[in-house]
mmCIF file of C-alpha atoms in Angstrom:
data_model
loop_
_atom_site.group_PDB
_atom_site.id
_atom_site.type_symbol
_atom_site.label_atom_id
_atom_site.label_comp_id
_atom_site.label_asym_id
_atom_site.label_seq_id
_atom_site.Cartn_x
_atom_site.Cartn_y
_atom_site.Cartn_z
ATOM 1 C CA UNK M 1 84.912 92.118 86.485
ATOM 2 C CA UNK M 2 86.165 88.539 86.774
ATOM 3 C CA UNK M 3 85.825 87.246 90.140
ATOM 4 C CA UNK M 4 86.984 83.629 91.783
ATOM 5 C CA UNK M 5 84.662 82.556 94.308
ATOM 6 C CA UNK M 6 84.600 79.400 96.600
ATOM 7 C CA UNK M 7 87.171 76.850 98.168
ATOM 8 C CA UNK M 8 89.287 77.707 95.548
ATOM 9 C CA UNK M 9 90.285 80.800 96.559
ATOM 10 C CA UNK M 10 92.024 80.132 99.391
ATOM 11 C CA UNK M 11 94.860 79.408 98.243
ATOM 12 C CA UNK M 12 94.990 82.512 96.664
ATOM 13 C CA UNK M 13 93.916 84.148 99.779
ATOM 14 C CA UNK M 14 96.665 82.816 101.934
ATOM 15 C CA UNK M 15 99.153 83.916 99.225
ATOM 16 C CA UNK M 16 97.933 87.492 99.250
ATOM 17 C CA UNK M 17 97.597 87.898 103.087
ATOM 18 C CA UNK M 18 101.116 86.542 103.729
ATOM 19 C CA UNK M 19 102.221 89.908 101.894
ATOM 20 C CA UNK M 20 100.575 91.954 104.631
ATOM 21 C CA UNK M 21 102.600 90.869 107.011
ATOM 22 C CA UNK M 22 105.467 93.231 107.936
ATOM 23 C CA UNK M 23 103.192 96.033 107.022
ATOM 24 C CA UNK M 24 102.756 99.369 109.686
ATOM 25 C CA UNK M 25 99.188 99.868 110.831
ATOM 26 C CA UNK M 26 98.789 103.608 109.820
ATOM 27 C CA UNK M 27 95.146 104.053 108.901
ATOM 28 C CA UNK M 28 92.439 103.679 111.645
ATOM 29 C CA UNK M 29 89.161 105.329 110.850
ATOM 30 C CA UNK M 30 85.336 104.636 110.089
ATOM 31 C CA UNK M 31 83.288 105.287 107.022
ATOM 32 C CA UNK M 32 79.495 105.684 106.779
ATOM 33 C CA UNK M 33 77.695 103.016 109.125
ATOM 34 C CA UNK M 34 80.305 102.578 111.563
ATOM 35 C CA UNK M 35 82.381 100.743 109.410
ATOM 36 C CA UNK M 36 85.670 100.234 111.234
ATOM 37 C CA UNK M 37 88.546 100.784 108.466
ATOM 38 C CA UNK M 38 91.948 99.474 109.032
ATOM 39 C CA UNK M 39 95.357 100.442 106.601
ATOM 40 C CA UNK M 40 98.447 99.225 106.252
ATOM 41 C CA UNK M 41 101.669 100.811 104.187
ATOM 42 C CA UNK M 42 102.060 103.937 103.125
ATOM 43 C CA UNK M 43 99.183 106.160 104.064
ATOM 44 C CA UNK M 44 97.906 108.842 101.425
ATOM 45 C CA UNK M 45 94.619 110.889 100.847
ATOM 46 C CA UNK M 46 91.625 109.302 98.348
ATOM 47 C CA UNK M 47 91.322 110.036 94.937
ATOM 48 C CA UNK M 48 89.616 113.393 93.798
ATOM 49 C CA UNK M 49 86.513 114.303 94.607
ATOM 50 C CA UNK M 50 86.998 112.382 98.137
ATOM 51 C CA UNK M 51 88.991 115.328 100.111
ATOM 52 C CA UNK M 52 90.020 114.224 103.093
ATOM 53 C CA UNK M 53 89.525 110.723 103.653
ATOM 54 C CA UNK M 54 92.861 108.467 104.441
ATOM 55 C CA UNK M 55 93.656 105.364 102.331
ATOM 56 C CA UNK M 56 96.571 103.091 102.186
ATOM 57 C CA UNK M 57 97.841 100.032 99.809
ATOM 58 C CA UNK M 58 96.100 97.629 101.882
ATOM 59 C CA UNK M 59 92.892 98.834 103.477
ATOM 60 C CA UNK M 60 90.154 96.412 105.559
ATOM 61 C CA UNK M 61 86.652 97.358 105.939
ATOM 62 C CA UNK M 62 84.041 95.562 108.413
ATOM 63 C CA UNK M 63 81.287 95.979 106.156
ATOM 64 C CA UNK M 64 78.348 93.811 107.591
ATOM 65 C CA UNK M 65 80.838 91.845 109.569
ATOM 66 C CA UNK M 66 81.720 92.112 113.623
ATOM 67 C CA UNK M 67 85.112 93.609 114.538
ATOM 68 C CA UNK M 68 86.800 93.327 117.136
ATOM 69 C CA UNK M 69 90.342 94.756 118.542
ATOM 70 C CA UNK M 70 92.629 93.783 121.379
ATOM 71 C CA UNK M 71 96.108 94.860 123.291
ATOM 72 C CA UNK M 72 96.698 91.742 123.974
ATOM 73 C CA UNK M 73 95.409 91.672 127.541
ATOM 74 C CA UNK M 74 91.591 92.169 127.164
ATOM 75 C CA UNK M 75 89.255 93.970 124.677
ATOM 76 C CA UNK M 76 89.632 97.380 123.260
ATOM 77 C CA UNK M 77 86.896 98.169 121.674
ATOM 78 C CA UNK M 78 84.199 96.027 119.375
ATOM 79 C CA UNK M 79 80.846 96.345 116.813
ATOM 80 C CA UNK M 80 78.736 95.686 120.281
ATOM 81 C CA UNK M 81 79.185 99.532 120.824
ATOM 82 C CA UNK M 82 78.809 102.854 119.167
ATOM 83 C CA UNK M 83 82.120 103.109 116.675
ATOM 84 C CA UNK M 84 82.929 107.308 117.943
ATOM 85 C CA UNK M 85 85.968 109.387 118.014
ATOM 86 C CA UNK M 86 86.428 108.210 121.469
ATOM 87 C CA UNK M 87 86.103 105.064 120.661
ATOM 88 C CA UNK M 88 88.760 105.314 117.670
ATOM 89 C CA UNK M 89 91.418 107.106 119.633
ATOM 90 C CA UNK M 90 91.493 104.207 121.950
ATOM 91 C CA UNK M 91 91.966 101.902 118.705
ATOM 92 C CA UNK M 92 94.598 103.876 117.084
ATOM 93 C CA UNK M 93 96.422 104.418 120.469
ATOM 94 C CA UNK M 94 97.178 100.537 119.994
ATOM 95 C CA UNK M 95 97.119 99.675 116.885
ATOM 96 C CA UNK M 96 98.583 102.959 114.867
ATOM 97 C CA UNK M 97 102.654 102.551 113.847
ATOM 98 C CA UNK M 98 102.328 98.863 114.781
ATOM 99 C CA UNK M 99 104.211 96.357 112.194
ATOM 100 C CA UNK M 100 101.804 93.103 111.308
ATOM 101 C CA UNK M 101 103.021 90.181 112.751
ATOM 102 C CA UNK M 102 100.456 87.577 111.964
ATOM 103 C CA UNK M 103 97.655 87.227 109.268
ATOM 104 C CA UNK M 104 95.576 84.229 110.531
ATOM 105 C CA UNK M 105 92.161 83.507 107.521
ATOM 106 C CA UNK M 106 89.505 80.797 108.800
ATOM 107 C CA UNK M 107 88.541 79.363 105.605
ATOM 108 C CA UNK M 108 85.645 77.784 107.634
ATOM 109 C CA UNK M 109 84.494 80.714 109.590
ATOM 110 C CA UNK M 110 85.630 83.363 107.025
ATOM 111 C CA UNK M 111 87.423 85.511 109.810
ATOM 112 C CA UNK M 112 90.474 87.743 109.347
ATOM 113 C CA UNK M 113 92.908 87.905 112.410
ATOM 114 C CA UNK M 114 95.569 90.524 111.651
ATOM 115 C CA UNK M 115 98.316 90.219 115.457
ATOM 116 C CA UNK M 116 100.653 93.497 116.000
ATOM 117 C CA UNK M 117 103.703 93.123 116.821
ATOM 118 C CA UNK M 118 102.482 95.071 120.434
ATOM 119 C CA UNK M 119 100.551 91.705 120.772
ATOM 120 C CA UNK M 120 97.393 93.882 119.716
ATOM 121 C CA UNK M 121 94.751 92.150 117.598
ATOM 122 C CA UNK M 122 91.999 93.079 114.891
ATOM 123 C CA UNK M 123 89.546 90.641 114.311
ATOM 124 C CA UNK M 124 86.729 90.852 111.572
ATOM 125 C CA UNK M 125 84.515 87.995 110.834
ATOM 126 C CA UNK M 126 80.724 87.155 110.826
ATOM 127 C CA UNK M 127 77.890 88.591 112.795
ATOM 128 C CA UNK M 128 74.099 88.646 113.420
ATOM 129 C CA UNK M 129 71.521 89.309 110.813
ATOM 130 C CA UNK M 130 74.143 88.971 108.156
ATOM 131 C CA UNK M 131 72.854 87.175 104.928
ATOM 132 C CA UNK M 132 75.159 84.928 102.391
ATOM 133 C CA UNK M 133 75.525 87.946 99.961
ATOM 134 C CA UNK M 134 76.578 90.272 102.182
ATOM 135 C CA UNK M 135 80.297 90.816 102.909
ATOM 136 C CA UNK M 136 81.469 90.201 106.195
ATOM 137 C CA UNK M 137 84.903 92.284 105.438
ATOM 138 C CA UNK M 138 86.557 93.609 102.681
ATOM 139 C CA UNK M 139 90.466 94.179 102.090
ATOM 140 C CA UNK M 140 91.548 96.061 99.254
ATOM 141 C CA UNK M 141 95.001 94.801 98.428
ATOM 142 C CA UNK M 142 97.908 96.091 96.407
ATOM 143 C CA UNK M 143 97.183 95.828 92.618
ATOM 144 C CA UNK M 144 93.741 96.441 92.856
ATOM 145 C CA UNK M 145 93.215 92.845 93.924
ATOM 146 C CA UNK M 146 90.134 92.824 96.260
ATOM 147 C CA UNK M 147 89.065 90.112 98.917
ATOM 148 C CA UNK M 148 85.818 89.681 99.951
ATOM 149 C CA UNK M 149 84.136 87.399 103.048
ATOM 150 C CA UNK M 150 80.769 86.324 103.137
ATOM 151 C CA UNK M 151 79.192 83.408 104.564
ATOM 152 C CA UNK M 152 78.306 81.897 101.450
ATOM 153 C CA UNK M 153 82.307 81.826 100.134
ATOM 154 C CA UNK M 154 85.122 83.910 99.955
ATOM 155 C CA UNK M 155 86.219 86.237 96.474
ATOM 156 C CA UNK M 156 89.051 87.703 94.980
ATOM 157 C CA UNK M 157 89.132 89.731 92.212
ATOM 158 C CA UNK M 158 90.687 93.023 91.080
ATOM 159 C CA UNK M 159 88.405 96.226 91.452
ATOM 160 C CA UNK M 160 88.515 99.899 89.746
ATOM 161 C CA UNK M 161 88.610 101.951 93.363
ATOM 162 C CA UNK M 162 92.361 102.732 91.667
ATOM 163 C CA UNK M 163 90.977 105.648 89.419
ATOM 164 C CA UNK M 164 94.123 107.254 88.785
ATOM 165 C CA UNK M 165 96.183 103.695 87.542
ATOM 166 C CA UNK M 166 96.061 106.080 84.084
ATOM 167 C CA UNK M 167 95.334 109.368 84.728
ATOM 168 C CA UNK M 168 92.664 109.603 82.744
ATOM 169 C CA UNK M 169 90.377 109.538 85.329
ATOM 170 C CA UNK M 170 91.606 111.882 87.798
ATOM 171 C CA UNK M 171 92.462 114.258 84.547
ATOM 172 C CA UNK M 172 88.569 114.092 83.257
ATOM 173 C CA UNK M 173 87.438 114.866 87.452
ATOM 174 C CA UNK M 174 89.957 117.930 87.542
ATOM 175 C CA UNK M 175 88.838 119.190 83.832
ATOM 176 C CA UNK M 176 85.205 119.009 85.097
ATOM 177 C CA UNK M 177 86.088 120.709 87.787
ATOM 178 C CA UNK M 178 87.496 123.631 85.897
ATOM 179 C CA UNK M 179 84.710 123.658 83.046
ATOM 180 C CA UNK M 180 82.016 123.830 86.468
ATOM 181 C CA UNK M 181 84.235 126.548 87.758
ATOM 182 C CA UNK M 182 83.836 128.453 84.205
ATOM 183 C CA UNK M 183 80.423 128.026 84.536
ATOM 184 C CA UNK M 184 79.805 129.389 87.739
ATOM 185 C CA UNK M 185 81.720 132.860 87.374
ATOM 186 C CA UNK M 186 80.819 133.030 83.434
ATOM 187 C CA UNK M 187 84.181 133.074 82.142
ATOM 188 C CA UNK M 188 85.463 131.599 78.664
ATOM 189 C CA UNK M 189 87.543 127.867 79.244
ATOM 190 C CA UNK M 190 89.903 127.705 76.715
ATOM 191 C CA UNK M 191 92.627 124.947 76.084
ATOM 192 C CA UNK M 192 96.093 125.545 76.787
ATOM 193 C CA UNK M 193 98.538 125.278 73.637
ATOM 194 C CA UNK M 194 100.179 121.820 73.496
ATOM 195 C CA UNK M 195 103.708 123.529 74.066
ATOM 196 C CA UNK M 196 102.694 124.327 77.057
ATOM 197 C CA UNK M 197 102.715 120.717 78.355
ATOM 198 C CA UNK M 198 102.323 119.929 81.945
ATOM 199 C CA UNK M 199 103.153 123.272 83.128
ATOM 200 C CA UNK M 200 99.381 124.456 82.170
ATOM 201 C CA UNK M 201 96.261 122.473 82.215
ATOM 202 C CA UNK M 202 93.511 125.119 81.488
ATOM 203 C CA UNK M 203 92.917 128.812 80.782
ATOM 204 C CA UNK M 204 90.183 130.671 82.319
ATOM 205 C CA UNK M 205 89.169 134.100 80.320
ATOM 206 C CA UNK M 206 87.755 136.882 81.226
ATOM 207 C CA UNK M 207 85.871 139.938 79.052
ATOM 208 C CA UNK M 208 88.093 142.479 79.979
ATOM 209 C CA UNK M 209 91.636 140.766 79.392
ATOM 210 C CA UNK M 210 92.509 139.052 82.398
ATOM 211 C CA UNK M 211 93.632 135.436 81.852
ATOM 212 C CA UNK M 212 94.356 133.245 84.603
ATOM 213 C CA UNK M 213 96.483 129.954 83.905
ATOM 214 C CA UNK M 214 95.588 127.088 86.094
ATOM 215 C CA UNK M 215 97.689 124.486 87.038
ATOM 216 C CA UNK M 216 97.002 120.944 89.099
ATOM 217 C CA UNK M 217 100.020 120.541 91.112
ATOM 218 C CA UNK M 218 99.002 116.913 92.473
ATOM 219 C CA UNK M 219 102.156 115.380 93.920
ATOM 220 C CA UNK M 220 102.228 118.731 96.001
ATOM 221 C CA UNK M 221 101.513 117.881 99.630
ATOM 222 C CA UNK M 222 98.592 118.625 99.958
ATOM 223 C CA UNK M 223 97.626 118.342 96.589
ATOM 224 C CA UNK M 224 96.976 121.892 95.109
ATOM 225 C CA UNK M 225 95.893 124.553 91.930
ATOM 226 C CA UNK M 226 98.315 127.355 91.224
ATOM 227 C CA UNK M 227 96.519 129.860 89.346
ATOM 228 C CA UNK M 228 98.700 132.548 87.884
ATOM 229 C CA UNK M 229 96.871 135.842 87.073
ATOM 230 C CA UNK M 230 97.545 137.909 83.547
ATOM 231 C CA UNK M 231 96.350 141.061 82.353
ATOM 232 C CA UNK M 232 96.733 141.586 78.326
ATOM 233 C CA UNK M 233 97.269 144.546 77.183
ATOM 234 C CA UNK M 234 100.115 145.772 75.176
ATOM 235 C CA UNK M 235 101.628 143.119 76.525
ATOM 236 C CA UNK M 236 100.492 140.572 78.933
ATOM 237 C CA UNK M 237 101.881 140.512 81.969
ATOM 238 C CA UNK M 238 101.812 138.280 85.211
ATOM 239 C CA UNK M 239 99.921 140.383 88.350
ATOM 240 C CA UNK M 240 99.645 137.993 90.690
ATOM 241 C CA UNK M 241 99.568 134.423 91.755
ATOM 242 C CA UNK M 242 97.453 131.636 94.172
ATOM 243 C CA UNK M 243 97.850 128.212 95.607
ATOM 244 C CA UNK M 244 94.227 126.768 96.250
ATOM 245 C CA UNK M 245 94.585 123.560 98.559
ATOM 246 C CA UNK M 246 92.690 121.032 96.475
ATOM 247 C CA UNK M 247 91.312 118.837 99.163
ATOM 248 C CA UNK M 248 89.267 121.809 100.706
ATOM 249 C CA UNK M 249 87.679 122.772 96.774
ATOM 250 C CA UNK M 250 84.669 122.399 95.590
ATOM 251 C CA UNK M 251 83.547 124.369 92.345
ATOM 252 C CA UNK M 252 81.674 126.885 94.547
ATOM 253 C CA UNK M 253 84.837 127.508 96.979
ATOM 254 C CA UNK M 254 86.985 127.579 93.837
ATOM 255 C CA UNK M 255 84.662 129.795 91.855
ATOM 256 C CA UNK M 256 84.700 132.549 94.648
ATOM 257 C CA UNK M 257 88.270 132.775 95.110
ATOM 258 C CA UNK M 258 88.793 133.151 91.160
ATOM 259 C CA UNK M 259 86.070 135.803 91.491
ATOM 260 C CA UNK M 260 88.175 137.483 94.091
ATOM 261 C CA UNK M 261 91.435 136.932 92.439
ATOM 262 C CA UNK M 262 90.002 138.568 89.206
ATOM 263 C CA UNK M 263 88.267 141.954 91.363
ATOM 264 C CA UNK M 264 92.020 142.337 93.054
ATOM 265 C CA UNK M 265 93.941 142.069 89.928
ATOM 266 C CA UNK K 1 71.061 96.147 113.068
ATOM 267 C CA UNK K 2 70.360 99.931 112.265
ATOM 268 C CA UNK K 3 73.651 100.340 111.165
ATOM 269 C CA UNK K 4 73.790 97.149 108.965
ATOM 270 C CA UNK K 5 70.144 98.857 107.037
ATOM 271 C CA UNK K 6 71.961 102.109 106.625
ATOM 272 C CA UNK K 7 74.446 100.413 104.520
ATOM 273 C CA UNK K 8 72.132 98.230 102.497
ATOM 274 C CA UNK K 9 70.550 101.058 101.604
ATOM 275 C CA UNK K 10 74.171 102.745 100.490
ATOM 276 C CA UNK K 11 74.926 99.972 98.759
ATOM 277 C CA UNK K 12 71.878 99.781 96.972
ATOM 278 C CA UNK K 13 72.250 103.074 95.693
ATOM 279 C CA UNK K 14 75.516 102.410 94.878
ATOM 280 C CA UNK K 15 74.783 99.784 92.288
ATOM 281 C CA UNK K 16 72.122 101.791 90.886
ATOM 282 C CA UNK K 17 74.388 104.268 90.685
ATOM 283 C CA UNK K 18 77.115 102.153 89.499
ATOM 284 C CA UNK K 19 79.328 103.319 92.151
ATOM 285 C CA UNK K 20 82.313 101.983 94.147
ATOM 286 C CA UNK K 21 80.431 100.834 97.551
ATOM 287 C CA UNK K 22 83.297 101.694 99.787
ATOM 288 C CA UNK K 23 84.413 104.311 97.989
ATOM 289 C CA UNK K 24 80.406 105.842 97.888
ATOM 290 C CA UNK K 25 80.186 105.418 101.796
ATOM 291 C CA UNK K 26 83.306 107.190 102.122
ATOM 292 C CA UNK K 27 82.184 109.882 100.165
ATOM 293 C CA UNK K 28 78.676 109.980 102.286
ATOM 294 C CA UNK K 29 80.716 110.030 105.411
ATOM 295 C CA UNK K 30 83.249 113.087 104.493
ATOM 296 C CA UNK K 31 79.691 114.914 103.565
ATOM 297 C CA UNK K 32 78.582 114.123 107.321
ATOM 298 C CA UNK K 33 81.126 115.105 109.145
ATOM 299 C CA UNK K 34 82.086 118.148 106.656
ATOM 300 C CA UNK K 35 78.451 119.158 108.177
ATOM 301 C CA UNK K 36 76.690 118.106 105.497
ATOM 302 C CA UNK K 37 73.691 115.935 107.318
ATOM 303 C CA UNK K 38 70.778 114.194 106.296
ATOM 304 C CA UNK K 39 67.376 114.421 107.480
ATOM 305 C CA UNK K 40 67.202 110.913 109.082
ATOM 306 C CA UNK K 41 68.325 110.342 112.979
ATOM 307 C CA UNK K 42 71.893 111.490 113.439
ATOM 308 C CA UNK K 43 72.319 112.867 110.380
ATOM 309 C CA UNK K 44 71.328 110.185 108.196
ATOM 310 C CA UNK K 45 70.458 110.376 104.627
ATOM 311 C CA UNK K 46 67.279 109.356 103.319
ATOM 312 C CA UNK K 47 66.781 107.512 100.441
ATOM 313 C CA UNK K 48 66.311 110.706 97.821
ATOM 314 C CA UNK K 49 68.926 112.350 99.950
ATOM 315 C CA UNK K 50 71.292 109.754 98.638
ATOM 316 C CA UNK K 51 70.058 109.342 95.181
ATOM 317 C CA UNK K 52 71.552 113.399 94.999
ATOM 318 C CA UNK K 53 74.512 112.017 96.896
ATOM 319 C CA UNK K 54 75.447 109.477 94.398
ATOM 320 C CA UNK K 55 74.572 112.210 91.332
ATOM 321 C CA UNK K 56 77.004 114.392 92.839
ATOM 322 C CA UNK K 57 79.846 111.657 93.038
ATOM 323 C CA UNK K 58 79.106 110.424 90.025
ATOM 324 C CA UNK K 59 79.209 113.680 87.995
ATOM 325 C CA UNK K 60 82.535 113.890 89.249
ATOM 326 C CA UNK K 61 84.029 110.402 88.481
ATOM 327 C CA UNK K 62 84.944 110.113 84.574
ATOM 328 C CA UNK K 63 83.030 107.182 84.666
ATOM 329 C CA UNK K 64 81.596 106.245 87.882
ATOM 330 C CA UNK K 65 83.789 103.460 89.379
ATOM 331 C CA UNK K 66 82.301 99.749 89.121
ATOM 332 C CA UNK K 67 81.119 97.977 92.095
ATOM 333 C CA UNK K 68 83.949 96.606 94.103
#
């Protein structure tokens, strides 16, 4: 992927923080290594097969970097200690529902200042041991459009975290999913009919008649499978249905509820 | 500065992996707190650990991300 790197960029960088500004603070969290992760806008989960993990249009990461946040008055919390659940309560308590007031970039020192309109402040810039190819933050940015610091320049590109920009990705995880499930509990996957459109996105078979009809309901909050149970005989008919939260599935969870769903029917 | 080599060693499998870093350490963190621990200190995963890790994701992904 095409990235700019250097003095250059700034420009460019300016431009695209200026458009966080405005934006509510509603993602605080950490991610593996005590990253501290800051979002702004709308807040919504990751993409399949993440469950539960919080993302939002514009999302910072410390990566390598120090971090530090403010309320104003005197220091909240910082990298020089253990990043806990303790630790991010006190963060979100001030920085959660706050609108951005100020993005300040140091070209020069490659630090991000992002000031609340509380007067709080989240700072990520450079730190200790850090070498020139390591990032010292990253912001993912509406668009795709990526920004990342390191001491040895600054670069913007666009990156491919957006899996589901088509579809195709998310629908390929999901069908996996499914075909795994299949696996696990032995039963024939067959393809829905193409009349069936959206309202069907795989059939699971088994021996003895039963069909059940699964459906990704993904704009459902939380996301979710309905899986509608029918037995063929004469006639097929519909005995019963589920809704599976999809966060909480994994092919093993999912393969013992359709093994229960198929002893009950 | 233990932190810092846990995620070089993410991000290493990451690329090997040809996974999203972020997105991989994400993923690694949801495992830990899900209960899903390594065999390192607190949890940790070690480097074979990680390789599975990133196998896992990546089976998953219709083609595993690109390195953000």
């Amino acid at each position: 992927m095409e990235a700019l790197m250097g003095d250059d960029t700034s420009p460019l960088v300016q431009a695209v923080l200026e458009a966080l500004a405005g934006q509510e603070c509603t993602v605080v969290r950490d991610s593996y290594a005590e990253q501290l992760v800051i979002g702004f806008g709308s807040p919504s989960r990751a993409d399949w097969p993440l469950r539960s993990t919080s993302r939002a249009p514009w999302l910072v990461y410390s990566r390598y970097g120090g971090w530090l946040v403010g309320d104003g008055d005197r220091k909240i919390a910082s990298d020089e200690k253990t990043l806990n659940d303790r630790v991010l309560q006190r963060i979100r308590a001030v920085l959660l529902h706050q609108h951005v007031q100020q993005v300040d970039f140091d070209s020069d020192a490659k630090s991000l200042a992002i000031s609340l309109e509380n007067g709080a402040e989240v700072r990520f810039g450079p730190s200790e041991g850090v070498d020139e190819t390591e990032e010292l933050w990253a912001l993912e940015a509406p668009s795709a459009l990526l920004i990342e610091a390191r001491l040895g320049g600054v670069s913007v590109k666009r990156h491919a975290r957006e899996h589901d920009e088509t579809g195709l990705s998310k629908a390929a995880a999901l069908h996996r999913l499914v075909r795994h499930v299949a696996e696990l509990t032995g039963l024939a996957l067959l393809e829905p009919p193409p009349s069936a459109g959206q309202a069907l996105d795989a059939i699971l078979a088994a021996p003895d008649g039963k069909l059940l009809l699964v459906q990704f309901k993904l704009q459902a909050e939380p996301p979710r499978v309905d899986i509608r149970t029918i037995v063929v005989g004469d006639e097929a008919r519909e005995v019963g249905s589920t809704e599976l939260p999809l966060p909480e599935l994994t092919p093993a969870t999912m393969a013992a509820r359709v093994r229960r769903i198929l002893s009950a029917a | 500065m233990a932190r810092k080599a846990d995620l070089r060693q993410v991000d290493a499998i990451a690329r090997e992996f040809g996974l999203d870093r972020r997105e991989f350490g994400d993923y690694l963190h949801e495992l830990k707190r899900s209960g899903d621990r390594g065999s390192e200190a607190n949890g940790d995963f070690t480097t074979d650990e990680l390789r599975e890790r990133a196998r896992m994701l990546h089976e998953e992904r219709d083609d595993g991300g690109s390195d953000g």
